[in-house]
């Protein structure tokens, strides 16, 4: 659905390019699915074991346990992300596990980011969307980089990503991100934070973001999007510009709509 033209930014995707993007996404999904299916469970197990042994040998100081170098579920996920290349998986996994240690992911809590958490600038919705995905909502007008600690912003971001992923039901693998841009102004723009967010999902939570909705984006958001889009590369196809009505009608039922999007 096209955006309303009054005080909102036109979608950067024309109808034809939108159709091409959907077709390309479908092709990528089918191709990746085919690649995945060519390997048996036995092949998966062998590759997981190979990655695990290489991590143990080459990075013995990395943490073990959940989200550690011997977490077979995590290893398999990164193997899928790296098209089952052992070397690439080891490289990306080692960086991700090291980052988790240095960032202190396991120590994050509501209490550790209490002041920002109370602003309601971002939250994990209580309900899944129609496609069975946990929902992470960001309220752009409440993001005030000149007044808020950038490190705390990053910690809140990671805490909420972790919380959203913890809500994944069986059979679901990624989450929906909603950027509510109603009321967004120049003082809310924060290129560095958006770059951090892109890095987080690309390097540390690969393929965990299923789709991103930019809702009712105003014209002042356009320069920010022009800066960010090149950084997304192929992941730009995950982005959809839409209005609040689309969010209500296409992604939720009357009982599961996020409070901010109720009529």
mmCIF file of C-alpha atoms in Angstrom, residues 23 129 227 231 252:
data_model
loop_
_atom_site.group_PDB
_atom_site.id
_atom_site.type_symbol
_atom_site.label_atom_id
_atom_site.label_comp_id
_atom_site.label_asym_id
_atom_site.label_seq_id
_atom_site.Cartn_x
_atom_site.Cartn_y
_atom_site.Cartn_z
ATOM 1 C CA UNK A 23 10.349 -11.858 -6.665
ATOM 2 C CA UNK A 129 2.269 -10.811 14.355
ATOM 3 C CA UNK A 227 22.637 7.448 4.156
ATOM 4 C CA UNK A 231 24.890 0.087 4.273
ATOM 5 C CA UNK A 252 -2.091 -7.993 13.296
#
